[in-house]
Tab-separated table of C-alpha atoms in Angstrom:
chain	number	residue	atom	x	y	z
E	1	UNK	CA	147.069	125.460	184.354
E	2	UNK	CA	147.942	126.599	187.902
E	3	UNK	CA	144.822	125.492	189.757
E	4	UNK	CA	143.022	122.162	189.830
E	5	UNK	CA	140.309	122.430	192.491
E	6	UNK	CA	139.123	124.187	195.643
E	7	UNK	CA	138.717	123.076	199.204
E	8	UNK	CA	137.084	124.535	202.299
E	9	UNK	CA	139.025	126.331	205.002
E	10	UNK	CA	138.296	125.722	208.694
E	11	UNK	CA	135.802	128.592	208.693
E	12	UNK	CA	134.034	127.356	205.573
E	13	UNK	CA	135.659	129.668	203.000
E	14	UNK	CA	136.489	128.074	199.667
E	15	UNK	CA	140.180	128.341	198.823
E	16	UNK	CA	142.027	127.398	195.620
E	17	UNK	CA	144.357	124.415	195.432
E	18	UNK	CA	147.343	124.081	193.103
E	19	UNK	CA	147.760	121.134	190.766
E	20	UNK	CA	150.316	119.774	193.200
E	21	UNK	CA	147.633	119.607	195.890
E	22	UNK	CA	148.941	122.530	197.949
E	23	UNK	CA	146.421	125.144	199.121
E	24	UNK	CA	147.171	128.732	198.107
E	25	UNK	CA	145.679	130.340	201.238
E	26	UNK	CA	145.643	129.463	204.915
E	27	UNK	CA	143.122	126.732	205.818
E	28	UNK	CA	142.699	128.221	209.272
E	29	UNK	CA	142.209	131.969	208.720
E	30	UNK	CA	142.409	133.012	205.057
E	31	UNK	CA	140.432	136.190	205.829
E	32	UNK	CA	143.435	137.623	207.674
E	33	UNK	CA	145.982	136.761	205.004
E	34	UNK	CA	148.243	139.657	204.083
E	35	UNK	CA	151.288	140.460	201.979
E	36	UNK	CA	154.722	141.710	202.971
E	37	UNK	CA	154.146	145.455	202.550
E	38	UNK	CA	156.934	148.036	202.334
E	39	UNK	CA	157.460	149.944	205.613
E	40	UNK	CA	155.271	153.020	206.172
E	41	UNK	CA	153.281	152.275	203.032
E	42	UNK	CA	149.959	154.149	203.038
E	43	UNK	CA	149.176	154.168	199.339
E	44	UNK	CA	150.914	153.261	196.140
E	45	UNK	CA	150.360	151.091	193.096
E	46	UNK	CA	150.732	147.333	193.527
E	47	UNK	CA	151.385	144.552	191.054
E	48	UNK	CA	150.240	141.350	192.757
E	49	UNK	CA	151.369	138.000	191.386
E	50	UNK	CA	148.636	135.472	192.079
E	51	UNK	CA	144.934	136.178	192.538
E	52	UNK	CA	143.609	133.025	194.141
E	53	UNK	CA	140.462	133.736	196.157
E	54	UNK	CA	141.432	137.397	196.659
E	55	UNK	CA	141.825	137.434	200.468
E	56	UNK	CA	145.310	138.984	200.347
E	57	UNK	CA	144.145	141.650	197.892
E	58	UNK	CA	141.283	142.737	200.132
E	59	UNK	CA	143.570	142.928	203.171
E	60	UNK	CA	146.040	145.096	201.250
E	61	UNK	CA	143.302	147.541	200.212
E	62	UNK	CA	141.973	147.703	203.762
E	63	UNK	CA	145.421	148.711	205.011
E	64	UNK	CA	146.014	151.084	202.066
E	65	UNK	CA	142.748	152.879	201.168
E	66	UNK	CA	144.407	154.995	198.481
E	67	UNK	CA	146.111	152.084	196.739
E	68	UNK	CA	145.425	150.616	193.313
E	69	UNK	CA	146.117	147.025	192.300
E	70	UNK	CA	146.839	145.071	189.156
E	71	UNK	CA	146.650	141.365	189.994
E	72	UNK	CA	147.588	138.821	187.367
E	73	UNK	CA	147.529	135.107	186.649
E	74	UNK	CA	149.672	133.018	184.361
E	75	UNK	CA	147.022	132.369	181.704
E	76	UNK	CA	143.368	132.839	180.762
E	77	UNK	CA	142.246	129.512	182.246
E	78	UNK	CA	143.733	130.390	185.636
E	79	UNK	CA	142.214	133.864	185.546
E	80	UNK	CA	138.784	132.429	184.746
E	81	UNK	CA	139.156	129.968	187.620
E	82	UNK	CA	139.887	132.785	190.084
E	83	UNK	CA	136.892	134.781	188.896
E	84	UNK	CA	134.660	131.990	190.212
E	85	UNK	CA	135.280	133.243	193.753
E	86	UNK	CA	132.735	135.814	195.007
E	87	UNK	CA	135.386	138.010	196.658
E	88	UNK	CA	137.400	138.244	193.420
E	89	UNK	CA	134.326	139.328	191.495
E	90	UNK	CA	133.511	141.836	194.229
E	91	UNK	CA	137.012	143.337	194.163
E	92	UNK	CA	137.030	143.660	190.391
E	93	UNK	CA	133.633	145.350	190.203
E	94	UNK	CA	133.807	147.701	193.202
E	95	UNK	CA	135.539	151.068	193.158
E	96	UNK	CA	137.652	150.768	190.022
E	97	UNK	CA	140.882	150.219	191.978
E	98	UNK	CA	141.494	146.555	191.134
E	99	UNK	CA	142.250	145.298	187.644
E	100	UNK	CA	142.776	141.637	186.780
E	101	UNK	CA	144.741	140.375	183.809
E	102	UNK	CA	146.959	137.597	182.495
E	103	UNK	CA	150.741	137.689	182.321
E	104	UNK	CA	150.504	138.440	178.601
E	105	UNK	CA	148.333	141.496	179.292
E	106	UNK	CA	150.392	142.755	182.240
E	107	UNK	CA	152.615	145.227	180.364
E	108	UNK	CA	149.732	146.938	178.579
E	109	UNK	CA	147.758	147.096	181.809
E	110	UNK	CA	150.608	148.798	183.693
E	111	UNK	CA	151.174	151.364	180.947
E	112	UNK	CA	147.472	152.229	180.703
E	113	UNK	CA	146.673	152.187	184.449
E	114	UNK	CA	149.713	153.352	186.382
E	115	UNK	CA	149.842	157.133	186.856
E	116	UNK	CA	152.937	158.078	188.939
E	117	UNK	CA	151.567	161.543	189.653
E	118	UNK	CA	148.567	160.031	191.430
E	119	UNK	CA	149.781	156.822	193.009
E	120	UNK	CA	153.445	157.473	193.685
E	121	UNK	CA	155.672	154.394	193.870
E	122	UNK	CA	154.933	151.018	192.284
E	123	UNK	CA	155.489	147.765	194.202
E	124	UNK	CA	155.680	144.164	192.979
E	125	UNK	CA	154.228	141.767	195.559
E	126	UNK	CA	153.923	138.034	194.828
E	127	UNK	CA	151.609	135.922	196.969
E	128	UNK	CA	154.096	133.617	198.704
E	129	UNK	CA	152.451	130.241	197.939
E	130	UNK	CA	151.742	131.270	194.340
E	131	UNK	CA	155.350	132.387	193.874
E	132	UNK	CA	156.633	129.041	195.135
E	133	UNK	CA	154.624	127.223	192.451
E	134	UNK	CA	155.322	129.735	189.636
E	135	UNK	CA	158.911	130.907	189.916
E	136	UNK	CA	159.482	131.181	186.161
E	137	UNK	CA	156.286	133.186	185.728
E	138	UNK	CA	157.329	135.510	188.555
E	139	UNK	CA	160.698	136.086	186.919
E	140	UNK	CA	159.008	136.862	183.586
E	141	UNK	CA	156.583	139.225	185.347
E	142	UNK	CA	159.424	141.149	187.013
E	143	UNK	CA	161.025	141.685	183.608
E	144	UNK	CA	157.706	142.946	182.191
E	145	UNK	CA	157.266	145.316	185.136
E	146	UNK	CA	160.773	146.723	184.643
E	147	UNK	CA	160.207	147.281	180.921
E	148	UNK	CA	156.771	148.818	181.480
E	149	UNK	CA	158.098	151.134	184.178
E	150	UNK	CA	160.710	152.429	181.746
E	151	UNK	CA	157.975	153.291	179.255
E	152	UNK	CA	155.811	154.945	181.923
E	153	UNK	CA	158.792	156.872	183.266
E	154	UNK	CA	159.682	158.187	179.814
E	155	UNK	CA	156.071	159.235	179.220
E	156	UNK	CA	155.871	160.906	182.625
E	157	UNK	CA	159.068	162.847	181.919
E	158	UNK	CA	157.545	164.140	178.693
E	159	UNK	CA	154.378	165.123	180.578
E	160	UNK	CA	156.441	166.979	183.177
E	161	UNK	CA	158.212	168.892	180.399
E	162	UNK	CA	155.260	169.634	178.098
E	163	UNK	CA	152.290	169.571	180.486
E	164	UNK	CA	151.842	173.342	180.587
E	165	UNK	CA	152.397	173.825	176.854
E	166	UNK	CA	149.902	171.097	175.989
E	167	UNK	CA	147.112	172.465	178.184
E	168	UNK	CA	147.633	175.972	176.845
E	169	UNK	CA	147.592	174.824	173.225
E	170	UNK	CA	144.582	172.535	173.647
E	171	UNK	CA	142.421	175.208	175.246
E	172	UNK	CA	143.479	177.931	172.796
E	173	UNK	CA	142.869	175.667	169.796
E	174	UNK	CA	139.522	174.466	171.169
E	175	UNK	CA	138.444	178.085	171.615
E	176	UNK	CA	138.630	178.573	167.831
E	177	UNK	CA	137.099	175.198	166.927
E	178	UNK	CA	133.492	174.403	166.091
E	179	UNK	CA	133.756	171.584	163.538
E	180	UNK	CA	136.278	170.155	161.112
E	181	UNK	CA	135.862	170.952	157.408
E	182	UNK	CA	134.772	168.376	154.888
E	183	UNK	CA	137.803	166.869	153.170
E	184	UNK	CA	138.239	164.782	150.042
E	185	UNK	CA	141.343	162.669	149.493
E	186	UNK	CA	141.911	160.889	146.197
E	187	UNK	CA	142.486	157.433	147.674
E	188	UNK	CA	142.969	155.875	144.245
E	189	UNK	CA	146.441	157.402	144.276
E	190	UNK	CA	149.337	156.274	146.424
E	191	UNK	CA	149.733	158.184	149.673
E	192	UNK	CA	153.282	159.539	149.692
E	193	UNK	CA	154.243	160.151	153.323
E	194	UNK	CA	157.190	162.539	153.441
E	195	UNK	CA	159.647	162.564	156.328
E	196	UNK	CA	162.726	164.764	156.475
E	197	UNK	CA	165.550	162.217	156.341
E	198	UNK	CA	168.663	162.926	154.216
E	199	UNK	CA	167.593	160.466	151.501
E	200	UNK	CA	164.861	162.909	150.467
E	201	UNK	CA	167.602	164.861	148.687
E	202	UNK	CA	167.801	161.984	146.190
E	203	UNK	CA	164.164	160.854	146.072
E	204	UNK	CA	162.357	164.202	145.875
E	205	UNK	CA	162.861	164.060	142.115
E	206	UNK	CA	160.642	160.964	141.961
E	207	UNK	CA	157.851	162.925	143.622
E	208	UNK	CA	158.204	165.732	141.100
E	209	UNK	CA	158.329	163.388	138.093
E	210	UNK	CA	155.262	161.384	139.199
E	211	UNK	CA	153.374	164.129	141.025
E	212	UNK	CA	149.979	163.097	139.650
E	213	UNK	CA	150.437	159.560	140.958
E	214	UNK	CA	150.762	160.643	144.571
E	215	UNK	CA	148.625	162.217	147.245
E	216	UNK	CA	151.461	163.876	149.159
E	217	UNK	CA	151.170	163.933	152.957
E	218	UNK	CA	154.133	165.826	154.364
E	219	UNK	CA	155.334	165.878	157.936
E	220	UNK	CA	155.806	169.385	159.300
E	221	UNK	CA	159.604	169.004	159.355
E	222	UNK	CA	159.694	168.155	155.637
E	223	UNK	CA	157.180	170.818	154.548
E	224	UNK	CA	159.670	173.657	154.038
E	225	UNK	CA	162.007	171.371	152.131
E	226	UNK	CA	159.222	170.382	149.712
E	227	UNK	CA	158.163	173.991	149.195
E	228	UNK	CA	161.730	175.036	148.400
E	229	UNK	CA	161.800	172.298	145.756
E	230	UNK	CA	158.630	173.642	144.161
E	231	UNK	CA	156.448	170.820	145.495
E	232	UNK	CA	153.140	171.661	147.160
E	233	UNK	CA	151.877	168.810	149.332
E	234	UNK	CA	148.203	167.942	149.454
E	235	UNK	CA	148.304	167.682	153.242
E	236	UNK	CA	150.681	168.445	156.109
E	237	UNK	CA	150.615	166.756	159.526
E	238	UNK	CA	151.940	168.353	162.718
E	239	UNK	CA	151.858	167.081	166.318
E	240	UNK	CA	154.485	169.329	167.954
E	241	UNK	CA	153.324	171.673	170.690
E	242	UNK	CA	156.518	173.747	170.922
E	243	UNK	CA	156.655	177.313	169.646
E	244	UNK	CA	159.647	176.441	167.456
E	245	UNK	CA	157.303	174.319	165.335
E	246	UNK	CA	155.813	177.530	163.940
E	247	UNK	CA	158.973	177.969	161.858
E	248	UNK	CA	158.017	174.870	159.838
E	249	UNK	CA	155.195	176.876	158.301
E	250	UNK	CA	156.981	180.123	157.408
E	251	UNK	CA	157.271	178.936	153.744
E	252	UNK	CA	153.482	178.525	153.602
E	253	UNK	CA	152.236	180.799	150.787
E	254	UNK	CA	149.196	183.028	151.056
E	255	UNK	CA	146.404	181.337	149.200
E	256	UNK	CA	145.201	183.387	146.226
E	257	UNK	CA	141.714	183.186	144.744
E	258	UNK	CA	141.251	179.898	142.935
E	259	UNK	CA	144.600	178.478	144.030
E	260	UNK	CA	144.464	174.984	145.524
E	261	UNK	CA	145.125	175.081	149.228
E	262	UNK	CA	146.937	172.593	151.403
E	263	UNK	CA	145.093	170.724	154.122
E	264	UNK	CA	146.874	171.140	157.465
E	265	UNK	CA	146.187	168.356	159.970
E	266	UNK	CA	147.023	169.601	163.449
E	267	UNK	CA	146.995	167.689	166.702
E	268	UNK	CA	144.833	169.763	169.047
E	269	UNK	CA	148.003	169.983	171.220
E	270	UNK	CA	149.880	171.747	168.404
E	271	UNK	CA	151.224	175.236	168.937
E	272	UNK	CA	148.324	177.672	168.542
E	273	UNK	CA	150.464	180.271	166.727
E	274	UNK	CA	151.267	177.731	163.996
E	275	UNK	CA	147.553	177.079	163.530
E	276	UNK	CA	146.816	180.807	163.368
E	277	UNK	CA	149.565	181.325	160.772
E	278	UNK	CA	148.240	178.829	158.196
E	279	UNK	CA	144.657	179.963	158.784
E	280	UNK	CA	145.631	183.567	158.154
E	281	UNK	CA	147.167	182.487	154.860
E	282	UNK	CA	143.892	180.915	153.742
E	283	UNK	CA	144.461	177.178	154.215
E	284	UNK	CA	142.161	174.584	155.742
E	285	UNK	CA	142.835	173.367	159.277
E	286	UNK	CA	141.731	169.898	160.370
E	287	UNK	CA	142.097	169.043	164.059
E	288	UNK	CA	142.854	165.567	165.429
E	289	UNK	CA	144.023	164.280	168.794
E	290	UNK	CA	146.648	161.760	169.871
E	291	UNK	CA	145.472	160.681	173.313
E	292	UNK	CA	146.171	163.547	175.709
E	293	UNK	CA	143.497	163.093	178.420
E	294	UNK	CA	142.208	166.646	178.003
E	295	UNK	CA	141.847	166.233	174.235
E	296	UNK	CA	140.179	162.842	174.820
E	297	UNK	CA	137.676	164.604	177.065
E	298	UNK	CA	137.033	167.238	174.404
E	299	UNK	CA	136.680	164.536	171.740
E	300	UNK	CA	133.600	163.258	173.584
E	301	UNK	CA	131.853	166.472	172.493
E	302	UNK	CA	133.702	167.168	169.246
E	303	UNK	CA	134.495	165.113	166.163
E	304	UNK	CA	138.249	165.035	166.773
E	305	UNK	CA	139.608	161.886	165.116
E	306	UNK	CA	142.234	159.953	167.037
E	307	UNK	CA	145.580	159.480	165.283
E	308	UNK	CA	148.220	157.090	166.510
E	309	UNK	CA	151.694	158.577	166.924
E	310	UNK	CA	153.511	155.455	168.157
E	311	UNK	CA	156.461	156.752	170.117
E	312	UNK	CA	155.296	160.322	169.500
E	313	UNK	CA	156.531	160.634	165.923
E	314	UNK	CA	154.888	162.766	163.281
E	315	UNK	CA	155.753	160.193	160.575
E	316	UNK	CA	153.504	157.592	162.207
E	317	UNK	CA	150.798	160.238	162.666
E	318	UNK	CA	150.985	161.000	158.929
E	319	UNK	CA	150.729	157.292	158.111
E	320	UNK	CA	147.760	156.927	160.435
E	321	UNK	CA	146.000	159.862	158.783
E	322	UNK	CA	146.504	158.133	155.432
E	323	UNK	CA	145.050	154.923	156.897
E	324	UNK	CA	141.975	156.638	158.301
E	325	UNK	CA	141.510	158.617	155.082
E	326	UNK	CA	141.171	155.284	153.240
E	327	UNK	CA	144.518	154.856	151.465
E	328	UNK	CA	145.566	151.270	150.807
E	329	UNK	CA	149.071	152.007	149.526
E	330	UNK	CA	151.652	154.094	151.388
E	331	UNK	CA	155.048	155.065	149.965
E	332	UNK	CA	157.420	156.621	152.495
E	333	UNK	CA	160.042	159.150	151.372
E	334	UNK	CA	162.811	160.387	153.660
E	335	UNK	CA	161.835	157.885	156.374
E	336	UNK	CA	165.459	156.874	156.938
E	337	UNK	CA	165.514	156.411	160.719
E	338	UNK	CA	169.223	157.089	160.367
E	339	UNK	CA	171.714	159.867	159.741
E	340	UNK	CA	173.483	159.575	156.401
E	341	UNK	CA	175.900	161.482	154.195
E	342	UNK	CA	176.986	163.382	157.295
E	343	UNK	CA	173.547	164.972	157.763
E	344	UNK	CA	170.640	164.512	160.176
E	345	UNK	CA	168.002	166.008	157.848
E	346	UNK	CA	167.322	166.750	154.213
E	347	UNK	CA	168.337	170.165	152.936
E	348	UNK	CA	165.812	172.969	153.152
E	349	UNK	CA	164.433	172.140	156.599
E	350	UNK	CA	163.932	174.845	159.221
E	351	UNK	CA	167.270	173.853	160.801
E	352	UNK	CA	169.106	175.095	157.716
E	353	UNK	CA	167.739	178.576	158.310
E	354	UNK	CA	168.387	178.417	162.032
E	355	UNK	CA	171.934	177.030	161.949
E	356	UNK	CA	173.232	178.960	158.961
E	357	UNK	CA	171.768	182.233	160.222
E	358	UNK	CA	173.623	181.898	163.513
E	359	UNK	CA	176.852	180.452	162.083
E	360	UNK	CA	180.197	182.135	162.743
E	361	UNK	CA	183.769	181.303	161.782
E	362	UNK	CA	184.262	179.452	165.062
E	363	UNK	CA	180.764	178.029	165.424
E	364	UNK	CA	179.795	176.742	161.999
E	365	UNK	CA	176.502	175.302	160.827
E	366	UNK	CA	178.300	172.017	160.168
E	367	UNK	CA	179.357	171.948	163.801
E	368	UNK	CA	175.779	172.507	164.915
E	369	UNK	CA	174.521	169.655	162.720
E	370	UNK	CA	177.273	167.373	164.007
E	371	UNK	CA	176.411	168.199	167.618
E	372	UNK	CA	172.782	167.387	166.853
E	373	UNK	CA	173.692	163.989	165.445
E	374	UNK	CA	176.134	163.016	168.175
E	375	UNK	CA	174.021	164.047	171.150
E	376	UNK	CA	173.496	160.296	171.645
E	377	UNK	CA	175.731	157.350	170.824
E	378	UNK	CA	175.548	156.274	167.179
E	379	UNK	CA	176.221	152.916	165.585
E	380	UNK	CA	176.954	152.215	161.889
E	381	UNK	CA	173.980	150.979	159.870
E	382	UNK	CA	175.147	147.980	157.866
E	383	UNK	CA	171.916	147.346	155.984
E	384	UNK	CA	169.736	149.129	153.488
E	385	UNK	CA	167.038	151.352	154.900
E	386	UNK	CA	163.633	149.705	155.107
E	387	UNK	CA	162.006	152.503	153.128
E	388	UNK	CA	165.015	154.419	151.762
E	389	UNK	CA	167.198	151.701	150.249
E	390	UNK	CA	170.984	152.089	150.290
E	391	UNK	CA	172.217	154.981	152.412
E	392	UNK	CA	175.679	156.499	152.252
E	393	UNK	CA	177.689	156.539	155.495
E	394	UNK	CA	174.607	155.777	157.578
E	395	UNK	CA	174.450	155.740	161.366
E	396	UNK	CA	171.569	155.032	163.682
E	397	UNK	CA	170.761	155.216	167.399
E	398	UNK	CA	168.498	153.301	169.778
E	399	UNK	CA	165.932	156.106	169.553
E	400	UNK	CA	165.854	156.097	165.736
E	401	UNK	CA	165.746	152.294	165.616
E	402	UNK	CA	162.890	152.396	168.117
E	403	UNK	CA	160.940	154.765	165.859
E	404	UNK	CA	161.328	152.404	162.920
E	405	UNK	CA	160.307	149.398	165.010
E	406	UNK	CA	157.204	151.232	166.216
E	407	UNK	CA	156.238	152.177	162.657
E	408	UNK	CA	156.552	148.584	161.468
E	409	UNK	CA	154.466	147.414	164.434
E	410	UNK	CA	151.847	150.026	163.514
E	411	UNK	CA	151.782	148.704	159.926
E	412	UNK	CA	151.387	145.084	161.029
E	413	UNK	CA	148.652	145.970	163.527
E	414	UNK	CA	146.613	147.674	160.806
E	415	UNK	CA	147.063	145.053	158.119
E	416	UNK	CA	149.714	146.738	155.959
E	417	UNK	CA	152.281	144.422	154.393
E	418	UNK	CA	155.730	145.679	153.400
E	419	UNK	CA	156.423	144.970	149.726
E	420	UNK	CA	159.429	146.536	148.056
E	421	UNK	CA	159.511	149.399	150.529
E	422	UNK	CA	155.772	150.111	150.046
E	423	UNK	CA	153.117	149.491	152.712
E	424	UNK	CA	150.014	147.888	151.192
E	425	UNK	CA	146.710	146.456	152.371
E	426	UNK	CA	143.934	144.861	150.303
E	427	UNK	CA	141.003	147.049	151.387
E	428	UNK	CA	140.591	150.471	153.005
E	429	UNK	CA	140.534	150.401	156.778
E	430	UNK	CA	137.037	150.323	158.278
E	431	UNK	CA	138.031	153.014	160.788
E	432	UNK	CA	137.368	156.048	158.622
E	433	UNK	CA	137.533	159.758	159.462
E	434	UNK	CA	134.241	161.103	160.847
E	435	UNK	CA	131.924	162.984	158.532
E	436	UNK	CA	132.265	166.755	158.491
E	437	UNK	CA	130.064	168.509	161.022
E	438	UNK	CA	129.034	165.237	162.691
E	439	UNK	CA	129.387	167.004	166.048
E	440	UNK	CA	129.160	170.750	166.662
E	441	UNK	CA	131.518	171.840	169.424
E	442	UNK	CA	130.925	174.675	171.876
E	443	UNK	CA	133.989	175.807	173.792
E	444	UNK	CA	131.828	177.658	176.331
E	445	UNK	CA	129.738	174.570	177.092
E	446	UNK	CA	132.799	172.331	177.278
E	447	UNK	CA	134.639	174.605	179.722
E	448	UNK	CA	131.572	175.072	181.890
E	449	UNK	CA	130.979	171.319	182.149
E	450	UNK	CA	134.639	170.462	182.702
E	451	UNK	CA	135.317	173.052	185.381
E	452	UNK	CA	132.021	172.320	187.085
E	453	UNK	CA	132.906	168.639	187.210
E	454	UNK	CA	136.308	169.422	188.724
E	455	UNK	CA	134.730	171.589	191.422
E	456	UNK	CA	132.520	168.736	192.561
E	457	UNK	CA	135.339	166.280	193.304
E	458	UNK	CA	135.859	166.169	197.093
E	459	UNK	CA	139.270	165.559	198.597
E	460	UNK	CA	138.210	162.249	200.131
E	461	UNK	CA	137.678	160.811	196.637
E	462	UNK	CA	141.332	161.208	195.711
E	463	UNK	CA	143.055	159.680	193.855
E	464	UNK	CA	140.333	160.509	191.273
E	465	UNK	CA	139.005	158.074	188.701
E	466	UNK	CA	136.903	160.255	186.388
E	467	UNK	CA	138.003	161.640	183.034
E	468	UNK	CA	137.560	165.282	184.080
E	469	UNK	CA	140.245	164.951	186.765
E	470	UNK	CA	142.533	162.799	184.601
E	471	UNK	CA	142.546	165.609	182.016
E	472	UNK	CA	144.713	167.619	184.413
E	473	UNK	CA	147.332	164.921	185.058
E	474	UNK	CA	149.947	166.071	182.482
E	475	UNK	CA	149.711	169.623	183.842
E	476	UNK	CA	150.004	168.344	187.410
E	477	UNK	CA	153.157	166.457	186.352
E	478	UNK	CA	154.522	169.786	185.106
E	479	UNK	CA	153.644	171.451	188.407
E	480	UNK	CA	155.363	168.723	190.424
E	481	UNK	CA	158.549	169.346	188.465
E	482	UNK	CA	158.424	173.138	188.188
E	483	UNK	CA	157.324	173.768	191.763
E	484	UNK	CA	159.779	171.204	193.171
E	485	UNK	CA	156.725	169.852	194.941
E	486	UNK	CA	157.437	166.151	195.246
E	487	UNK	CA	156.002	166.023	198.785
E	488	UNK	CA	153.062	168.381	198.236
E	489	UNK	CA	149.735	166.509	198.564
E	490	UNK	CA	148.168	165.579	195.271
E	491	UNK	CA	144.927	167.412	196.080
E	492	UNK	CA	146.873	170.666	196.595
E	493	UNK	CA	148.425	170.331	193.135
E	494	UNK	CA	145.019	169.445	191.723
E	495	UNK	CA	143.507	172.667	193.097
E	496	UNK	CA	146.415	174.692	191.670
E	497	UNK	CA	145.983	173.069	188.253
E	498	UNK	CA	142.247	173.753	188.391
E	499	UNK	CA	142.837	177.440	189.134
E	500	UNK	CA	145.200	177.726	186.160
E	501	UNK	CA	142.769	175.948	183.828
E	502	UNK	CA	139.899	178.219	184.916
E	503	UNK	CA	141.820	181.274	183.672
E	504	UNK	CA	141.101	180.165	180.101
E	505	UNK	CA	137.423	180.997	180.669
E	506	UNK	CA	138.216	184.583	179.663
E	507	UNK	CA	138.473	183.359	176.064
E	508	UNK	CA	134.760	182.603	176.006
């Protein structure tokens, strides 16, 4: 517990007192209390250590009208104590620019609230008296901020790279969407989630021998490999927005009358040509979303289920589809999270076609696979794979290990226990897929409402706080990178993004 009581300042304001008896704010003029701001700071995103009575937070916002603040306390009791002060309650409830949390919640709050494209730089500012009483907490907070910034930076880099592709795909896919079809998954069977790791070369035979025991959910990367082995999955999951992802579906057969079709689960961000390909061949398409702000906005009007992708991996998306479909037992095949037997993927993937087709005597397919594996530093894997068992000559990387860690965290969060390489839970998850046709979607209505909402946002309200404006943030990140426009005002980029989005009205 940081605080013990309050006392009155010379002007009658109540101020918090530490357990040691030291006041947090000035007893003479707490209203004028400020923080040591960076030079020429006119905006930004601030992490403030120590809430107290909130005087320093108000002063900061008065000096920086465009700023946003996350202020934290060491624990829940201290946070509750600070919320007793009228100014703290006023700051938290007015304008949506101040968020309060505990140290434990700080990382999640930064990742969910801090948008570099809007706020620019992030600053860590401890209140000086609070810092003196909580040095260990301040040190822990700085480490959390550093770790959270790395995650935000990585996400922002992805947005800058894929922002244009995502917006294009979302709007094109929404233009052909009215409602998802009704689906039926036999949840009495085990959901076999198929990734494209090298171990699938050995374990695909198990799938074939016990085909009736499994409801096979393939990732897009593994789909071609299964088809070449004569295995038709029940469902395929894809979350990749790049055009190259279309090649995953070239082995998709044209559905003949009476032949069972495969259910294709596409993130609404997925490449629109891939969606068109499987539709043309007579298979069902089921749209989901994975958190892009534009797809979140569309999901308010359409029954687009949310699927978790963890660190952006299709394997976790496939597992999450199985969870929301009601499966209680998940068996993962090819989920190696390692390179083994000198290969990055199982045989029969789209890379086989790509690398062997372009191979020459001096630039072999083996060389291309090796370059793919060694693009980052690898370390030997001296343990059996969590889902794949013993792997021959296995190597892993921080990225692959991170994917596995994220998957295991996903399993624990949703009540799946790992038993003998199988993920199991006692009962189906309560968060089920929405019923078919529960919401009819109109692309024309959605575009009219979205663009109309964007038109009504005046420049003086920037940075924006509404969902309509946030839907453009990934595309604005792309514009900042592609236009080399680091110093261009945000509102200028917003208007440019709006003009590009409005071009998709011709689809209506």
